[in-house]
Amino acid sequence: MDMKETEPDTNTAMPKAFDPKAIEAGWYARWESDGLFVADAHSKKPKYAICLPPPNVTGELHMGHALNHTMQDIIARYRRMAGYEVLYLPGTDHAAIATQNVIEKQLAVEGTTKEQMGRPAFAARVDQWYRDVGATMVSQDRILGVSLDWSRLRFTMDPKYMRSVMTAFVAFYERGWIYRAPRIVNWCPHDLSAISDLEVDWQVHQDTLYYIKYPVQEGGEIIVATVRPETMLVDTGVAVNPTDERYRSLIGKTAILPLVGRKLPIVGDEAVDKNFGTGALKVTPGHDAMDYEIGQRHSLEIINGMHPDARMNVPGLPYDRLPALEARERVVADLKAQGFLVKQEPYTHEVGHCDRCHTVIEPLISDQWWLRMETMRDKALAASAAGKVRWHPERYERTYLDWLRGLRDWNIGRQLWLGHRVPVYYCENGHTTVSVEPPRECAECGSIKLTQDPDVLDTWFSSALWPFATLGWPEETDDLKAFYPTSMNSTAREIINLWVSRMIMTGLEFMGEVPFSDVAIHCVVQANDGRRMSKSLGTGVDPRDLIDRYGTDAVRAWAASVAMSSQDVRFDESRVEGYRRFCNKLWNATRLVLSSPGSPTAVVPGTLEVHEHLEDRWITSRLMYACSAVTAGIEDFEFQDSMAAAYSFAWNELCDWYLEAAKERLRAGDPTAQDVAYFCLDTVLRVLHPFMPFLTEELWSRTPGHLDYLMLAPWPEPDGRFVDLDAEESFGEVMTIVEEVRAQRQAAGAPPRGGSLHLDQPIDRAVATLAARLAWVELVDEMEGGTALASVPARVTFPSGSGDNRASEAKREAERTRLKLDLAKSEGQLANPQFLEKAPPEIVRKLEDRAAELRAAIDRLE
RNA sequence: GGGCGGCUAGCUCAGUUGGAAGAGCGCCAGCUUGACAUGCUGGAGGUCGGGGGUUCGAAACCCUCGCCGCCCACCA
C-alpha cells in the first residue's frame, strides 16, 4: 500500500487506515524482550500449561498449524490475563520417517542417494536440516504472534530429551513389556522399514481378482481367488470354512500348488468367508496377516517369498528377484498357459500405502520390537471412566476409546537411518544389555565387544513422552513439579490415536496422572472446492500469504472463528478479508474516540455515573453481555462464539449505534461520553486481545493512561451494576423507530437528512429525542399530513417528496400486507384451543402481545 | 464392514435445553454524512437434502433414504 494514503491525521496522529505490517513485528519483539512469554515455575499463581504439539521439522507452517497455534495462544493469553502463571512451551519433532523422506527427495533432485553418501554424511545433512528448518519454523510462530516461551524450546533429538526416551524404553523393558518377535508387519519397500498400523494410508485401487485352480491330490480340484497371484508361489495351505458344505469333504486332503508343485494341506477355518470369491482361500502365512493367523492355528509352514525391496525371493523359480508386479504378470501368464487360470474379474478394494512415501505396503514377516499395551490401555480406560480427560467436542472421546479397546501390541522399531537408536546392546557371546547410557561391558559376561541394535524407535514413541519429557523427566525438575499435569492439548483429529492416546498412556504410566485435562480437536480446513489442502494438489493455502495480505490479527480472528465450529470447513478468503475490515473498524473507532477534545476525566474508565443518557446506559449494559459471552466462548472451547460476540458488539452496537449517538457529546468533550467510550474500548480491546493481539495492544497503548502492556492487563469481569434491561428495551425502541424512518426516507427519495417527526401520542421522551436525532429528523409539535409509522404512533415528513409519492405508498402497502399476514398467523394459532391449553403460559402471552402490537401497527398505517 | 460429521439465502457458514429463519461475502438502489468508501443507509434473496413420524408447535427430537467428507477395520 502507498504510505501517502495513510498520512497522519492532525488531530489524532493516527493514520487513517490500520496497517498491520507497521506494528506487528515491533510488538512481538517488545513482548519477547521484556520476558512476557517466560513462565515462572516458582510463581504463587495457579498454573496453566500447554505444551505446543511439536511440529515435524519437515517444512513449513501450514493451515493446520495456524489454526492450532492460534487456538492455544488464545487460551494462553486469556489465562495470563485471568491471573494464571502460564507455561506455553514450544518445540519441534525430529519426525524420523517424514524427515528422512523429505531429505531423500532433495538428494534425488541433487542426483544422489543416502546410500551413495553413506551414513555419516547423511547424518550431517540431517543435522544441518534440523538447525535450518527448525529456525524457520520458530520464526513462523513469531509471525503468528504466538506467545511461546522460547527460553524453553525443546527438540525431540536434544540430548536431554533423548535421555527421557531411553529412560522410558528401559523402564518398559524392565517391566517386561518390550520384546522382540517375528510377526507380519506393514513393510515399506521404499523406506526399508516396518511401520505401524496407524501409519498405513489406505487407498482405493482398481485391481483384478484372479480365480486359480489348484488340483487336489486325492482327486478333483479347488478354486481360490486372489488379487495378488504372485504370492501363491509361497502358499503353504488352502483354507475353507468348516461349515461350508461345498468343501467339507476336502478338509484334510492335499492340494497341489500350480507352477511350484508344493503340497498344500486343506484346512477348515472359521475366518474364511464363504461368500467371498469361491469360498476357498489360498493361505500365504508369510505375506498376509489373516493368513498368518490361519497358518498359526493349523501349523502351516511360513515361507518368506519377498526381499525387503519387494522383489520376489523364490530361489529356483523363474520369478526369483522380479519386482512383485512383474512377477504377477509372469505368474498370471504361466497360469493361463497351463490352464490353471479359471477367470479374472475387475475388483475394487483398498490397498495400504506408506503414509510418508506412499509406496504400496507389503505385509511380510519381520523380526521387530514390540511394546505390550494392556496395562497402559487399562489405565487409560480407567482414567476416562473417571472423567480425567475432557474432550472438545465430546464425540471424539468415543473415537479414542473405541480404538483403545481394540489396542494391540505396538511395533516400536523402525529400520530407518535417523531417529532414536534402540538402547539395546549385544555382546559377542549373544547376551543382551539394555541401558540408558551406552554400557561399557556386557551386563552378563563382562565382554567389552558390544554392538548396538541397529533399529531406531518409532517417532511417536518419543512424541508420546512430550508433556513430561519437555519438563525434564526423569529428573524431578521445578518445571515438572510446577507444570505437570499440563492443562490442555489441542491437535488435528488424525493424530488422536497416533499421539494423544499415547501421551495419555505414558503420562499415566510414568507420572501417575493424565498429561492434560482438556483435549481440543480442531477442524480441517479444506480447499474452497472441498478437496484436501495439499501442496501436491496445488490446493494449499500458505498462512504466511494470508498474513501478508490481511495481517496476522485478521488471520487469527478467522482461525478462531472456524477452528472449533465444525468438523471441516471450506476455505473462504472473504472471511479473512472480513476480519481485516474489522481490524480497520476498531482502529477507526479508537481514532474517533481519541479525537475528542480534552483529557478523559475518569482515570479508570467506567467509573463515572452513566444514568443520564439512554445510550450510555444501553451500551454499558451490552458491554457486560459481550464480555461474558467472549469469556464463555473461550472457557467452552467455542472460540467462534467469542469472536461473534466481540464482533457484533464492537461493530453493530458500539460503532453503528453508540458512537453515532454519542458523537456530538464526544466532540464537545463531554466527560461521561468519553468515560463510557473509553470504557467500552478498553474492555473490548482486552477481551479481543487473545484473538487479535497486535491490533489490540497497539490501540490500547494509544488510549490514555496505558503505559503497561495490554497483554498483562487483567481480564475484565462483568459488573452487574451496568446491566440495565430497561435501557436495552428503550434503546431497542429507538432502533426500531430510526430504522423505520430511514426506510421511509429512502422510499420517499428524500435527502439523507432533514424532515420532521411528530408524535401523535406521547412516548418516552428520551426514546423520542434520541430516535429523532439519529434519524436526522426534527421533533415537532404540529404537523399536517405526513407518513404514519408502524412502530410508534407518529408521523414523519421529509423535505422533498414529502412522504407521499408512489414508491413510499407502495412500500407502506407492502408493509401493511406483511403485518396482516403475520397477524393472521398469530391469530390462527391463538384460535387453536390445543395451543392455549398445552403451550406454556408465557409463550401464549408473548403471542398475544405480539398480536396486539400488530393490530396497533396496522391501525397506524391505516 | 463398523462408526462419526455435514447437507440452512448465489457462495462460505452461525443457529446451546423444540416456541415468530441469521451473519459475512456477493447482488440491487442510494450516500465525497467531520472515525472508517477496508465506510454508511435501505433492499432483494431461504417450502432449513428427500420422505415419514412424535408434538398445540420441528431447521432442531425419532425413523428412513440420498448424496459429500472423515476415522476405524487382518475378507482373500
mmCIF file of N, CA and C in Angstrom, chain A residues 9 36 74 85-86 101 194 220 225 230 379 425 438 485 567-568 585 591 676 778:
data_model
loop_
_atom_site.group_PDB
_atom_site.id
_atom_site.type_symbol
_atom_site.label_atom_id
_atom_site.label_comp_id
_atom_site.label_asym_id
_atom_site.label_seq_id
_atom_site.Cartn_x
_atom_site.Cartn_y
_atom_site.Cartn_z
ATOM 1 N N ASP A 9 -3.446 11.942 10.652
ATOM 2 C CA ASP A 9 -4.466 12.951 10.856
ATOM 3 C C ASP A 9 -3.918 13.920 11.897
ATOM 4 N N LEU A 36 7.775 -11.388 28.560
ATOM 5 C CA LEU A 36 6.372 -11.632 28.900
ATOM 6 C C LEU A 36 5.920 -13.059 28.628
ATOM 7 N N ILE A 74 -4.651 -18.250 22.056
ATOM 8 C CA ILE A 74 -5.825 -17.567 22.614
ATOM 9 C C ILE A 74 -5.983 -17.969 24.078
ATOM 10 N N GLU A 85 -0.321 -18.320 36.048
ATOM 11 C CA GLU A 85 1.058 -18.421 35.597
ATOM 12 C C GLU A 85 1.026 -19.402 34.434
ATOM 13 N N VAL A 86 1.301 -18.896 33.257
ATOM 14 C CA VAL A 86 1.122 -19.721 32.063
ATOM 15 C C VAL A 86 2.461 -20.190 31.521
ATOM 16 N N ASN A 101 12.329 -38.913 4.449
ATOM 17 C CA ASN A 101 11.753 -38.844 3.110
ATOM 18 C C ASN A 101 11.949 -37.484 2.463
ATOM 19 N N ALA A 194 9.703 -51.345 8.777
ATOM 20 C CA ALA A 194 8.337 -51.632 9.200
ATOM 21 C C ALA A 194 7.688 -50.315 9.603
ATOM 22 N N GLY A 220 -9.950 -84.333 -8.110
ATOM 23 C CA GLY A 220 -10.723 -83.102 -8.185
ATOM 24 C C GLY A 220 -9.851 -81.886 -8.091
ATOM 25 N N ALA A 225 -9.486 -67.575 -5.024
ATOM 26 C CA ALA A 225 -9.478 -66.246 -5.649
ATOM 27 C C ALA A 225 -8.449 -65.373 -4.946
ATOM 28 N N GLU A 230 0.993 -63.381 -7.383
ATOM 29 C CA GLU A 230 2.420 -63.686 -7.198
ATOM 30 C C GLU A 230 2.704 -64.314 -5.834
ATOM 31 N N LYS A 379 -5.203 -48.561 32.182
ATOM 32 C CA LYS A 379 -5.127 -47.338 32.990
ATOM 33 C C LYS A 379 -5.779 -46.166 32.262
ATOM 34 N N TYR A 425 22.054 -53.475 23.505
ATOM 35 C CA TYR A 425 23.423 -53.771 23.084
ATOM 36 C C TYR A 425 23.658 -55.281 23.199
ATOM 37 N N PRO A 438 25.091 -45.793 27.145
ATOM 38 C CA PRO A 438 25.776 -46.903 26.470
ATOM 39 C C PRO A 438 26.661 -47.653 27.464
ATOM 40 N N PRO A 485 0.493 -32.152 35.987
ATOM 41 C CA PRO A 485 -0.017 -32.291 34.629
ATOM 42 C C PRO A 485 -0.285 -30.944 33.972
ATOM 43 N N GLN A 567 -16.611 -29.961 11.995
ATOM 44 C CA GLN A 567 -15.585 -30.953 11.700
ATOM 45 C C GLN A 567 -14.654 -30.494 10.583
ATOM 46 N N ASP A 568 -15.208 -29.902 9.562
ATOM 47 C CA ASP A 568 -14.410 -29.428 8.441
ATOM 48 C C ASP A 568 -14.949 -28.080 8.011
ATOM 49 N N LYS A 585 -11.960 -1.288 11.394
ATOM 50 C CA LYS A 585 -13.096 -0.653 12.062
ATOM 51 C C LYS A 585 -12.722 -0.285 13.496
ATOM 52 N N ARG A 591 -9.780 5.854 16.836
ATOM 53 C CA ARG A 591 -9.371 7.159 16.316
ATOM 54 C C ARG A 591 -10.442 8.212 16.645
ATOM 55 N N VAL A 676 -17.554 6.600 29.026
ATOM 56 C CA VAL A 676 -18.238 5.403 28.521
ATOM 57 C C VAL A 676 -17.516 4.862 27.288
ATOM 58 N N GLU A 778 -36.448 16.375 12.812
ATOM 59 C CA GLU A 778 -36.692 17.274 13.928
ATOM 60 C C GLU A 778 -37.994 16.880 14.587
#
